[in-house]
mmCIF file of C-alpha atoms and ligand atoms in Angstrom:
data_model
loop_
_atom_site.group_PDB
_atom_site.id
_atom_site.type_symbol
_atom_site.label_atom_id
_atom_site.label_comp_id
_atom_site.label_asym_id
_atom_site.label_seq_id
_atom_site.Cartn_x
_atom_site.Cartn_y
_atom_site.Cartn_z
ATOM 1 C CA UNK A 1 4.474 -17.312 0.589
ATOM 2 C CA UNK A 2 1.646 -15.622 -1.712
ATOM 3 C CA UNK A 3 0.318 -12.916 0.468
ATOM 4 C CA UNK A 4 -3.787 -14.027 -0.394
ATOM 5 C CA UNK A 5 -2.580 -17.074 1.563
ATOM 6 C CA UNK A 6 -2.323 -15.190 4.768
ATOM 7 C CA UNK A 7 -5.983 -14.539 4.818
ATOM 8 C CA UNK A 8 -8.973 -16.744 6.047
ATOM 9 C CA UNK A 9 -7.167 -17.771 9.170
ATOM 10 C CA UNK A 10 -9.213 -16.138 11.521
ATOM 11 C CA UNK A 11 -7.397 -13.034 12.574
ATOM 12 C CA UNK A 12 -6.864 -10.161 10.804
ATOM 13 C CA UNK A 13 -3.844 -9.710 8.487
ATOM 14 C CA UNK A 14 -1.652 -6.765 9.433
ATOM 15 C CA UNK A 15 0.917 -5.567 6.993
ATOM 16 C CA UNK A 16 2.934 -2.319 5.884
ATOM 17 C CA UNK A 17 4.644 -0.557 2.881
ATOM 18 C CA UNK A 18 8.343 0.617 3.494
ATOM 19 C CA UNK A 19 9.383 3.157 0.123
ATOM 20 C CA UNK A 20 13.632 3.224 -0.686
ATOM 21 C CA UNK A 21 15.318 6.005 0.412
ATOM 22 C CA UNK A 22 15.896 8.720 -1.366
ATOM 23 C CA UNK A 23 19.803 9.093 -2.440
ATOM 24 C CA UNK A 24 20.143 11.865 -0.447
ATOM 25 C CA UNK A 25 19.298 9.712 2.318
ATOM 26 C CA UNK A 26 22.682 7.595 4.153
ATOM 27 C CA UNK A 27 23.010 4.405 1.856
ATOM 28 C CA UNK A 28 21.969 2.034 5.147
ATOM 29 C CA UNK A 29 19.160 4.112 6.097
ATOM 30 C CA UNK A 30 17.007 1.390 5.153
ATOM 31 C CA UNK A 31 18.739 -1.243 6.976
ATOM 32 C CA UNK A 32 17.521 1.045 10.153
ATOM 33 C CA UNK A 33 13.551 0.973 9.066
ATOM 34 C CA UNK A 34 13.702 -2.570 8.287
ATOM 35 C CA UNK A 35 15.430 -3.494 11.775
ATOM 36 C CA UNK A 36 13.170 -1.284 13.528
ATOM 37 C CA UNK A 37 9.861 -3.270 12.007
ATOM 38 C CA UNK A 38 11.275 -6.828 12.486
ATOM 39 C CA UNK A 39 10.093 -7.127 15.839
ATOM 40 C CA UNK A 40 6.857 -5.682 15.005
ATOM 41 C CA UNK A 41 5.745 -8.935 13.385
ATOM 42 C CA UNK A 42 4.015 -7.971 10.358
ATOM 43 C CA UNK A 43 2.373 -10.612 8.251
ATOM 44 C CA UNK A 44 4.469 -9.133 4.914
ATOM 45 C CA UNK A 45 5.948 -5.762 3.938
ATOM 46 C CA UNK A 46 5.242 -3.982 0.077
ATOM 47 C CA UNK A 47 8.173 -2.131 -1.047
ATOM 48 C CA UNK A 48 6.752 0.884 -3.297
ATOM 49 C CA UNK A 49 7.969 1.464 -6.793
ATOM 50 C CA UNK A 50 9.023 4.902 -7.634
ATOM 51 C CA UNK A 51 8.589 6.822 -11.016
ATOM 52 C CA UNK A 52 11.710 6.595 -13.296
ATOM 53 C CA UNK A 53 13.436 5.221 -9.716
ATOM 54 C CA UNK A 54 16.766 7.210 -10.467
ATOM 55 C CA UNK A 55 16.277 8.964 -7.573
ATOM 56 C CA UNK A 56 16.544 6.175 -4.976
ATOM 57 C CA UNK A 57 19.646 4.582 -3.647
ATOM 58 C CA UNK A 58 18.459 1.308 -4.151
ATOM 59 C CA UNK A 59 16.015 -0.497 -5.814
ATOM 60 C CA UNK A 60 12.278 -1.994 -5.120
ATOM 61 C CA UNK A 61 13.165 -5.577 -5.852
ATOM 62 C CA UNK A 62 16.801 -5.255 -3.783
ATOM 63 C CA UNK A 63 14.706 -4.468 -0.880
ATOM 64 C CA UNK A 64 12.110 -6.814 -1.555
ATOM 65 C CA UNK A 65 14.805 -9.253 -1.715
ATOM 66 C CA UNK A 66 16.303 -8.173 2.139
ATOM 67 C CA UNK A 67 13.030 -8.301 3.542
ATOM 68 C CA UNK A 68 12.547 -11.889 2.419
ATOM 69 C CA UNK A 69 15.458 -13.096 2.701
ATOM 70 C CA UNK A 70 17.600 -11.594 4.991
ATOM 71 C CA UNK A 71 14.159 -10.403 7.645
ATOM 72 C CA UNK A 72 12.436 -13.701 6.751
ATOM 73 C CA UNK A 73 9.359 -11.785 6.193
ATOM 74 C CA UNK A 74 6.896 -12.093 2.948
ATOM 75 C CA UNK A 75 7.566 -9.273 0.814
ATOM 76 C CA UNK A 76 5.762 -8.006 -1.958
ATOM 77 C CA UNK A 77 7.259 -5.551 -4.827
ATOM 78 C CA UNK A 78 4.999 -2.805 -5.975
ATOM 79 C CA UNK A 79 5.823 -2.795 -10.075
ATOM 80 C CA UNK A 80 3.956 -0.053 -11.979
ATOM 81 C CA UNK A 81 3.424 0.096 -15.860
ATOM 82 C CA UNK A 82 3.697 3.771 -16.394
ATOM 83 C CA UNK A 83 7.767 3.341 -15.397
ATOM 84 C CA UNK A 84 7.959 -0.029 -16.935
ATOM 85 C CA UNK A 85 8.017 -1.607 -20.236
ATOM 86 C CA UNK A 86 7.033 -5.245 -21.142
ATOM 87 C CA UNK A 87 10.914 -5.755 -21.185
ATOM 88 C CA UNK A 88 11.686 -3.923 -17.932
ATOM 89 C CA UNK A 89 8.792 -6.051 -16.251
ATOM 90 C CA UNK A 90 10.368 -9.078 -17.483
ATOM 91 C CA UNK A 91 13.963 -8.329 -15.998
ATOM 92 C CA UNK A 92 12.084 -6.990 -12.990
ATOM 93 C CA UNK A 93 10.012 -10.533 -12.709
ATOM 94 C CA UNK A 94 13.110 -12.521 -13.082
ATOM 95 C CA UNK A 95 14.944 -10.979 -10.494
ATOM 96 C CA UNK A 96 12.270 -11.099 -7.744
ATOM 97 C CA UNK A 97 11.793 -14.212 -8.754
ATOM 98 C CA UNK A 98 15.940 -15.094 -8.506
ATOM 99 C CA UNK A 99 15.391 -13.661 -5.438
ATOM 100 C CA UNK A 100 12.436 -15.574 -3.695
ATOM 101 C CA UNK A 101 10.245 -12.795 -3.946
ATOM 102 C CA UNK A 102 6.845 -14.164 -4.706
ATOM 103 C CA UNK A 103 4.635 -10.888 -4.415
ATOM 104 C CA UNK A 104 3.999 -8.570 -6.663
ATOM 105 C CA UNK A 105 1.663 -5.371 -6.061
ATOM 106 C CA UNK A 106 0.828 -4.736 -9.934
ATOM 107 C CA UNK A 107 -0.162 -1.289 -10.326
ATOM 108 C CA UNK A 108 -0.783 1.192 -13.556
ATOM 109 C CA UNK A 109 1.627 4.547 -11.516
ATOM 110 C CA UNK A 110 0.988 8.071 -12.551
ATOM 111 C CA UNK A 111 2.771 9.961 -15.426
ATOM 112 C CA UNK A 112 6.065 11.311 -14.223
ATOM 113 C CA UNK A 113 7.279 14.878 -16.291
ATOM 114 C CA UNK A 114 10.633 13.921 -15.853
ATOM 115 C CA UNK A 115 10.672 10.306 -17.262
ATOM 116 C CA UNK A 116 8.322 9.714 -20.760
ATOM 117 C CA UNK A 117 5.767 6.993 -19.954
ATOM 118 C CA UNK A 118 6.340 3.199 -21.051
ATOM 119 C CA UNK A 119 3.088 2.820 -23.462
ATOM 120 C CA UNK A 120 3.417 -1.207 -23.367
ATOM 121 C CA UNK A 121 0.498 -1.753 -20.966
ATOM 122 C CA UNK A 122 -2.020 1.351 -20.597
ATOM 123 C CA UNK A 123 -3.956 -0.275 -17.337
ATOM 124 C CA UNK A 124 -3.119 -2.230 -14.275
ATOM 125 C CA UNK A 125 -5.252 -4.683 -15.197
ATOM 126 C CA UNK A 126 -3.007 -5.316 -18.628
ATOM 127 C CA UNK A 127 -0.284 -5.799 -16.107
ATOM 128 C CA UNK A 128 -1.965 -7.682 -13.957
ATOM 129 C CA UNK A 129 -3.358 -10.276 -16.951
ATOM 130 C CA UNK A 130 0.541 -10.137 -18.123
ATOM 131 C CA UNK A 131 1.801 -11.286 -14.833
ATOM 132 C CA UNK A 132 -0.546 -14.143 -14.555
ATOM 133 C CA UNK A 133 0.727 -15.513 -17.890
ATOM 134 C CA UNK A 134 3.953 -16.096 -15.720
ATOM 135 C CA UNK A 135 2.177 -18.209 -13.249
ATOM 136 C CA UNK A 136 4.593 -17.793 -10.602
ATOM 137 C CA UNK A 137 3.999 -14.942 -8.478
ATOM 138 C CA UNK A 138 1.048 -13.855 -5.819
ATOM 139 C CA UNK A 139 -0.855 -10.777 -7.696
ATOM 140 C CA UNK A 140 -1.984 -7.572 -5.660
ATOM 141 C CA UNK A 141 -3.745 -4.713 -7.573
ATOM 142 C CA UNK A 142 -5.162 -1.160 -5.894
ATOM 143 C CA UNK A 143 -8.614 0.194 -4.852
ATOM 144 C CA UNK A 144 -9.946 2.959 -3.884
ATOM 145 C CA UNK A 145 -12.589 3.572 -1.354
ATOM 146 C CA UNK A 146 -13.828 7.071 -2.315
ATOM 147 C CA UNK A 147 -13.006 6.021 -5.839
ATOM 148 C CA UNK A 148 -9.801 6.451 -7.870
ATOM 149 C CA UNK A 149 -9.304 10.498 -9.079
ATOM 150 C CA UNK A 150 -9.520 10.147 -12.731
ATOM 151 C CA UNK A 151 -13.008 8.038 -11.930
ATOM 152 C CA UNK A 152 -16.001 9.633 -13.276
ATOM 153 C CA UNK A 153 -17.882 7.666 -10.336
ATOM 154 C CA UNK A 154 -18.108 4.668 -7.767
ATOM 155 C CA UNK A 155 -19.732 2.429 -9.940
ATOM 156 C CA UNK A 156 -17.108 2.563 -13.039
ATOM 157 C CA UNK A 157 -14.138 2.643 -10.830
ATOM 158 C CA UNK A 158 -15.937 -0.805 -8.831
ATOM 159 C CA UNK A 159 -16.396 -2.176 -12.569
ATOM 160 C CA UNK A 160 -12.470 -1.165 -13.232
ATOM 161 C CA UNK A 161 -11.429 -2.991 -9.876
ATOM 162 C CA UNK A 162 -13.716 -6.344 -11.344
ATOM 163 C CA UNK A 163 -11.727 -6.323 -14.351
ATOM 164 C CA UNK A 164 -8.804 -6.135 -12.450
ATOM 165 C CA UNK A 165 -9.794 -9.062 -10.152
ATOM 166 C CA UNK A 166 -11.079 -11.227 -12.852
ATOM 167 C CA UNK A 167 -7.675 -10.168 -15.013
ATOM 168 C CA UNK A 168 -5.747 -11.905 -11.802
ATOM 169 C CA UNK A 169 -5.461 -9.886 -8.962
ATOM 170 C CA UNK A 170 -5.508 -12.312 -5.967
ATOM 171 C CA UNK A 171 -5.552 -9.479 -3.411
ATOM 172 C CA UNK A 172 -6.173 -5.873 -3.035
ATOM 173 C CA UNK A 173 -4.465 -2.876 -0.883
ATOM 174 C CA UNK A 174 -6.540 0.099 -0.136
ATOM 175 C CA UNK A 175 -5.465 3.707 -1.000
ATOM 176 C CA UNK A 176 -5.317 5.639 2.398
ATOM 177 C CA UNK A 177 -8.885 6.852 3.771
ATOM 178 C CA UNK A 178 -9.522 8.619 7.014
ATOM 179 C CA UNK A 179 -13.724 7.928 7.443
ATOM 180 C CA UNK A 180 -14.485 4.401 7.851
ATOM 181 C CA UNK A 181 -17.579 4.808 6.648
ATOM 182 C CA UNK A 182 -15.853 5.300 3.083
ATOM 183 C CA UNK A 183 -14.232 2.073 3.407
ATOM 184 C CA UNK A 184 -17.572 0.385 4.458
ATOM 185 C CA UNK A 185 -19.162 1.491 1.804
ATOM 186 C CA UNK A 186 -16.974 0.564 -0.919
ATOM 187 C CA UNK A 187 -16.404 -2.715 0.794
ATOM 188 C CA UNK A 188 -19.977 -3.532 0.315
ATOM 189 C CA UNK A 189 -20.346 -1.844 -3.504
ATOM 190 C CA UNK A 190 -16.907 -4.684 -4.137
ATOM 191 C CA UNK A 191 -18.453 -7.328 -2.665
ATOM 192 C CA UNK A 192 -22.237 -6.677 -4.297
ATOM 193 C CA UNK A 193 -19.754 -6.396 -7.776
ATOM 194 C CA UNK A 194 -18.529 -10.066 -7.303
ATOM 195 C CA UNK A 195 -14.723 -8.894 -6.090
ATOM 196 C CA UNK A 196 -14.546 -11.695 -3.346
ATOM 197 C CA UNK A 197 -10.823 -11.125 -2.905
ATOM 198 C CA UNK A 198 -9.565 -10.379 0.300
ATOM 199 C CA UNK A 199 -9.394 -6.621 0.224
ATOM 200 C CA UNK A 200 -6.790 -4.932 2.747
ATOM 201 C CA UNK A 201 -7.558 -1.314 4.352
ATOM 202 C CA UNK A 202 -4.944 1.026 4.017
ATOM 203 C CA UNK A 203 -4.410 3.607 6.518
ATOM 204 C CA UNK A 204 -2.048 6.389 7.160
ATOM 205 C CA UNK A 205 -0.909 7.994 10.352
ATOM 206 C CA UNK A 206 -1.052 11.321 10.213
ATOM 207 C CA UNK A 207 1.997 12.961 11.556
ATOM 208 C CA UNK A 208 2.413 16.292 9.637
ATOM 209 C CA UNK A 209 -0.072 18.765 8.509
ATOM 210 C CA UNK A 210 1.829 19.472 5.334
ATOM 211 C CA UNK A 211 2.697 15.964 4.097
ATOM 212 C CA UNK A 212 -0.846 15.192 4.788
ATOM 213 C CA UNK A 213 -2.486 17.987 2.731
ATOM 214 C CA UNK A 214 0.098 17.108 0.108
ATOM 215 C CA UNK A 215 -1.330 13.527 0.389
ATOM 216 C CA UNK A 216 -4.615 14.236 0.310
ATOM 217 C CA UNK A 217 -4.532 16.506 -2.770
ATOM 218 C CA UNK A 218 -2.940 14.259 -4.565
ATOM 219 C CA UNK A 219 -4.776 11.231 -4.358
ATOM 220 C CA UNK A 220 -8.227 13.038 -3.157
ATOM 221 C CA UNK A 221 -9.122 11.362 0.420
ATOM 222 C CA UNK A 222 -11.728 13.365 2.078
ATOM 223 C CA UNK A 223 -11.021 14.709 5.575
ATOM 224 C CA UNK A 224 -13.636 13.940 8.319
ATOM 225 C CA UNK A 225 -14.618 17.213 10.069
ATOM 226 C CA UNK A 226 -12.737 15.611 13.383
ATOM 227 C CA UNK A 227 -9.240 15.114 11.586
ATOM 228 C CA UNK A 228 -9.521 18.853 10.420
ATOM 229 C CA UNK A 229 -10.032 20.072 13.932
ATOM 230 C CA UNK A 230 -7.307 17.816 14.710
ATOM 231 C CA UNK A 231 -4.785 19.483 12.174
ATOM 232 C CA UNK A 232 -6.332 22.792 13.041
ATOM 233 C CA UNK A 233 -5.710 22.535 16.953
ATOM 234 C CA UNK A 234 -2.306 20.474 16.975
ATOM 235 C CA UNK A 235 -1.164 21.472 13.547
ATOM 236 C CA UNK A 236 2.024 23.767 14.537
ATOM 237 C CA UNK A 237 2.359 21.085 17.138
ATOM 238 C CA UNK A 238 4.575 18.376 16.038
ATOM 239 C CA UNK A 239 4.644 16.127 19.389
ATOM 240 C CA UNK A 240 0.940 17.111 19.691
ATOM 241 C CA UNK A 241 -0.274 16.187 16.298
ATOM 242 C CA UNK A 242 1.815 13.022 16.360
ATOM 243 C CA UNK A 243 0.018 11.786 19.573
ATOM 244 C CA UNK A 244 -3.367 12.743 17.718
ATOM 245 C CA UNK A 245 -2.384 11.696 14.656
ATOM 246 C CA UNK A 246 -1.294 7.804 16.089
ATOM 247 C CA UNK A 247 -4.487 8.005 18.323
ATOM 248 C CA UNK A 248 -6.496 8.327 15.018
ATOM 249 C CA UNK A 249 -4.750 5.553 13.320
ATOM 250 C CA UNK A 250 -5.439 3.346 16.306
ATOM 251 C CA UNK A 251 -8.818 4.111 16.805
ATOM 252 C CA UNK A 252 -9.450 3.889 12.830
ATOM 253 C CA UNK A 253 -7.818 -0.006 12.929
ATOM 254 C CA UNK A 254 -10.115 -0.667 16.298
ATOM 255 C CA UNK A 255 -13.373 0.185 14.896
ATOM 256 C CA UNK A 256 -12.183 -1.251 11.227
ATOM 257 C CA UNK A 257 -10.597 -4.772 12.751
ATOM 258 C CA UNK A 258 -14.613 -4.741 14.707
ATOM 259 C CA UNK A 259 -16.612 -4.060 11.468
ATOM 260 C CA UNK A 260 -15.023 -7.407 10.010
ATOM 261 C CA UNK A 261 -11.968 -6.272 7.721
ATOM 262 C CA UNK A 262 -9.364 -8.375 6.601
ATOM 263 C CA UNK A 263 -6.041 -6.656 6.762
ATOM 264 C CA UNK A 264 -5.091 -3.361 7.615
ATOM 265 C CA UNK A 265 -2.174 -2.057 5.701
ATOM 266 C CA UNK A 266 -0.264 0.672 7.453
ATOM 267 C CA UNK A 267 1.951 3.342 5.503
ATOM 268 C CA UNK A 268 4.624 3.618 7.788
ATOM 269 C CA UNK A 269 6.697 6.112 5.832
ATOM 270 C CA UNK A 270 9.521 4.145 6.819
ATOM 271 C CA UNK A 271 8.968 5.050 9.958
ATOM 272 C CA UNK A 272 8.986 1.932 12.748
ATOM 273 C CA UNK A 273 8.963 3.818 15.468
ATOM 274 C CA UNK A 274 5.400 5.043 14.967
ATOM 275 C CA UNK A 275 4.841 1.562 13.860
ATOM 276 C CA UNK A 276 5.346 -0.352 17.095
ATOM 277 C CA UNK A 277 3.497 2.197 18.636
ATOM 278 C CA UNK A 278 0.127 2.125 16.761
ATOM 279 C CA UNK A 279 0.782 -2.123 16.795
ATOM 280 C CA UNK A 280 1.271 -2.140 20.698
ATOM 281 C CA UNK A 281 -1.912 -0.548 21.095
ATOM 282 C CA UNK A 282 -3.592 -3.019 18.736
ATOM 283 C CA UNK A 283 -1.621 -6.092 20.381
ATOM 284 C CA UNK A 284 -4.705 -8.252 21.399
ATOM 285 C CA UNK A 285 -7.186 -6.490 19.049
ATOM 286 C CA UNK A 286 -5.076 -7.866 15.493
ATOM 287 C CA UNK A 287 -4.969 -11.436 17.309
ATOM 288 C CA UNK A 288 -8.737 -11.137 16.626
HETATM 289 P P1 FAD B 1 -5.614 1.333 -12.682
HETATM 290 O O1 FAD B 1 -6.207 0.177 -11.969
HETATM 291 O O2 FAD B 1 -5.121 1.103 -14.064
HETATM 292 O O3 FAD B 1 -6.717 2.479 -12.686
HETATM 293 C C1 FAD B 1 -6.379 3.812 -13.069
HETATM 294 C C2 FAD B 1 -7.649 4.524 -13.565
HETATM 295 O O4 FAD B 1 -8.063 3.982 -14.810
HETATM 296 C C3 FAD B 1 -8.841 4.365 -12.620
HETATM 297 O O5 FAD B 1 -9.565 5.571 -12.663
HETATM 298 C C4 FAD B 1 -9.641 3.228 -13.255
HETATM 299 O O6 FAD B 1 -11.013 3.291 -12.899
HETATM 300 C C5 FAD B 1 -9.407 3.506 -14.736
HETATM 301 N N1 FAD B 1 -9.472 2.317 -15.603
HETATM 302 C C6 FAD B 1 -8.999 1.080 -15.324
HETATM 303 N N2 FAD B 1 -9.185 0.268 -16.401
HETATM 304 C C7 FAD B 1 -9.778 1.005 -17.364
HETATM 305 C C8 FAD B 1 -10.225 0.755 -18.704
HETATM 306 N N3 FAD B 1 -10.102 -0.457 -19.265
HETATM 307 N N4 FAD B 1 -10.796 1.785 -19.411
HETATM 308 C C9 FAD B 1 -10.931 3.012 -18.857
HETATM 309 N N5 FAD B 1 -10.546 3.316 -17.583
HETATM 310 C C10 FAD B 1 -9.961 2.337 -16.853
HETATM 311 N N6 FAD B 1 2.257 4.639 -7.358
HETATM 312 C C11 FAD B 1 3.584 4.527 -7.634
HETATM 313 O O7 FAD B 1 4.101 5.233 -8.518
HETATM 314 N N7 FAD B 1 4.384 3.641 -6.953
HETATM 315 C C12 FAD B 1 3.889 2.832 -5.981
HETATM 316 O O8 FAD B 1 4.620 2.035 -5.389
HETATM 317 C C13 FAD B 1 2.495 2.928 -5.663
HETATM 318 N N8 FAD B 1 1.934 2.149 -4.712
HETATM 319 C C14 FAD B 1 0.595 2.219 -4.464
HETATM 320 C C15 FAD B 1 0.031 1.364 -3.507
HETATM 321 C C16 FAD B 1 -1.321 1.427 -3.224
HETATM 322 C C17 FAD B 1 -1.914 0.486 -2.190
HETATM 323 C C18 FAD B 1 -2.146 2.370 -3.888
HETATM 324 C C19 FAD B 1 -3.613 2.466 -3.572
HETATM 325 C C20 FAD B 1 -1.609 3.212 -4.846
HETATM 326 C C21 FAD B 1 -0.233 3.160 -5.153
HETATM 327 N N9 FAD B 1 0.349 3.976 -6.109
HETATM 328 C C22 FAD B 1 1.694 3.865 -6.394
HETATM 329 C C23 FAD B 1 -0.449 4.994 -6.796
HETATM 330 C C24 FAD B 1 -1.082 4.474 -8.105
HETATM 331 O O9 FAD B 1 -0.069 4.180 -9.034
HETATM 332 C C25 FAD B 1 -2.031 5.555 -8.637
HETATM 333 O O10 FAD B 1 -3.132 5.666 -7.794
HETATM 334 C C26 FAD B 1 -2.455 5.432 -10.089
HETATM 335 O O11 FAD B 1 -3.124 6.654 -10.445
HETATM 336 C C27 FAD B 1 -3.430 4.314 -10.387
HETATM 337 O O12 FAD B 1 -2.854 3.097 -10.346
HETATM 338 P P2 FAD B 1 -3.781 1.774 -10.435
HETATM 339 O O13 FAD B 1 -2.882 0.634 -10.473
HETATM 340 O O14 FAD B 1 -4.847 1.808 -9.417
HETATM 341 O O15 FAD B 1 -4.433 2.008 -11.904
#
């Protein structure tokens, strides 16, 4: 199934991005995350692409593959251009397609020191227009509600995400944001640009003070003055700050599912424990 086909049915779309394991993690550590989500009933899980990739135990489109065909749940394959050359992305295309895998998050990646950069395509919408030519797979791109870093402002990086759209992306997954309001905003700015795609919000539970600083500096979400009290007060706290941290993911998808959004798309960090959690608590509220 293409993933825009999930939306416009009158509930909100809830889905969620599983990454491989690292190869210093056990070889069937995935096989654990992916059992632990089945029951969760997401609408589709994205499989992230890592840089170079030589430092995973298995690859995007193998897991891609398991979650369609062996969880019988939509998957889409994040693919980004910076790791990936136009012959790479054609192997890669032929074996999700081999596979049944019929999503493909199409995305531009960030220059990795360890691996030179594949120069074929320079933006995601190149990949995105390149994948289209193939006609056979559901396109996803990125957005960015407080604007992508290398932006100069809102309104460029809105005109960036309408060449995008009009290049072929059928669907859009929000970087992580922890103010609503940002994700309000930019909603409105996409939709006043003419990007009438259904645009999923992307939020991240936070569970650790340092993974979340690391987060933030690296793709530049602003922290609300209540998550910093949060990380402040229950910071050196792990059970504490993972109560607060799932509290603040619930209460973001609440009042985000009640302003009107389309999807929410958690990052579990391949972690389904704190999955079923934050989706038991939104049980009747995602229905909506
Ligand atoms: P683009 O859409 O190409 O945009 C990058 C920048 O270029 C933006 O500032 C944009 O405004 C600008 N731009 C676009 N077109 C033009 C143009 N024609 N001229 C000038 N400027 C232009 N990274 C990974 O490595 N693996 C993953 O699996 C992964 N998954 C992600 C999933 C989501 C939902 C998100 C939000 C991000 C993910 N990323 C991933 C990170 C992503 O690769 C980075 O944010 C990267 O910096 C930008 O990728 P993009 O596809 O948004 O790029």
């Amino acid at each position: 199934m293409k993933l825009c086909e999930l939306f416009g049915k009158g509930r909100t779309v809830f889905t969620c991005e599983v990454f491989p394991p690292k190869k210093t993690a056990p070889v069937d550590s995935i096989y654990k995350t992916l059992d632990g989500m089945k029951d969760i009933r997401f609408d589709a899980i994205s499989v992230t692409f890592g840089a170079g990739g030589s430092n995973v135990n298995q690859s995007t489109q193998e897991i891609a593959a398991l979650i369609e065909n062996q969880y019988h749940i939509p998957a889409m394959a994040h693919l980004t251009c910076v790791a990936a050359g136009r012959e790479d992305v054609d192997r890669i295309l032929d074996q999700l397609k081999a596979s049944g895998v019929e999503n493909v998050l199409a995305l531009r990646g960030d220059a990795n020191p360890d691996y030179p950069p594949k120069t074929d395509f320079k933006y995601a919408s190149e990949l995105v227009a390149y994948i289209r030519e193939r006609g056979d797979f559901g396109i996803s791109a990125a957005c960015y509600p407080e604007g992508h870093l290398e932006s100069p402002d809102m309104v460029s990086d809105v005109r960036r995400l309408k060449e995008k759209v009009d290049a072929g992306a059928q669907h859009l997954v929000s970087q992580l944001f922890f103010d609503n309001d940002d994700f309000f905003r930019f909603l409105e700015r996409a939709r006043i640009a003419g990007i009438n795609v259904p645009i999923e919000a992307g939020i991240m539970p936070v569970l650790s003070a340092k993974s979340i600083q690391r987060m933030v500096s690296l793709c530049g979400a602003s922290m609300p003055a209540k998550l910093t009290r949060i990380l402040a007060r229950y910071g050196d706290h792990p059970e504490a700050l993972r109560e607060a941290g799932i509290a603040y993911a619930i209460d973001q998808i609440t009042d985000l599912i009640a302003g009107g959004v389309e999807g929410i798309h958690l990052y579990t960090m391949n972690n389904p424990d704190v999955a079923r959690e934050i989706a038991k608590s939104i049980a009747s509220i995602r229905k909506l």
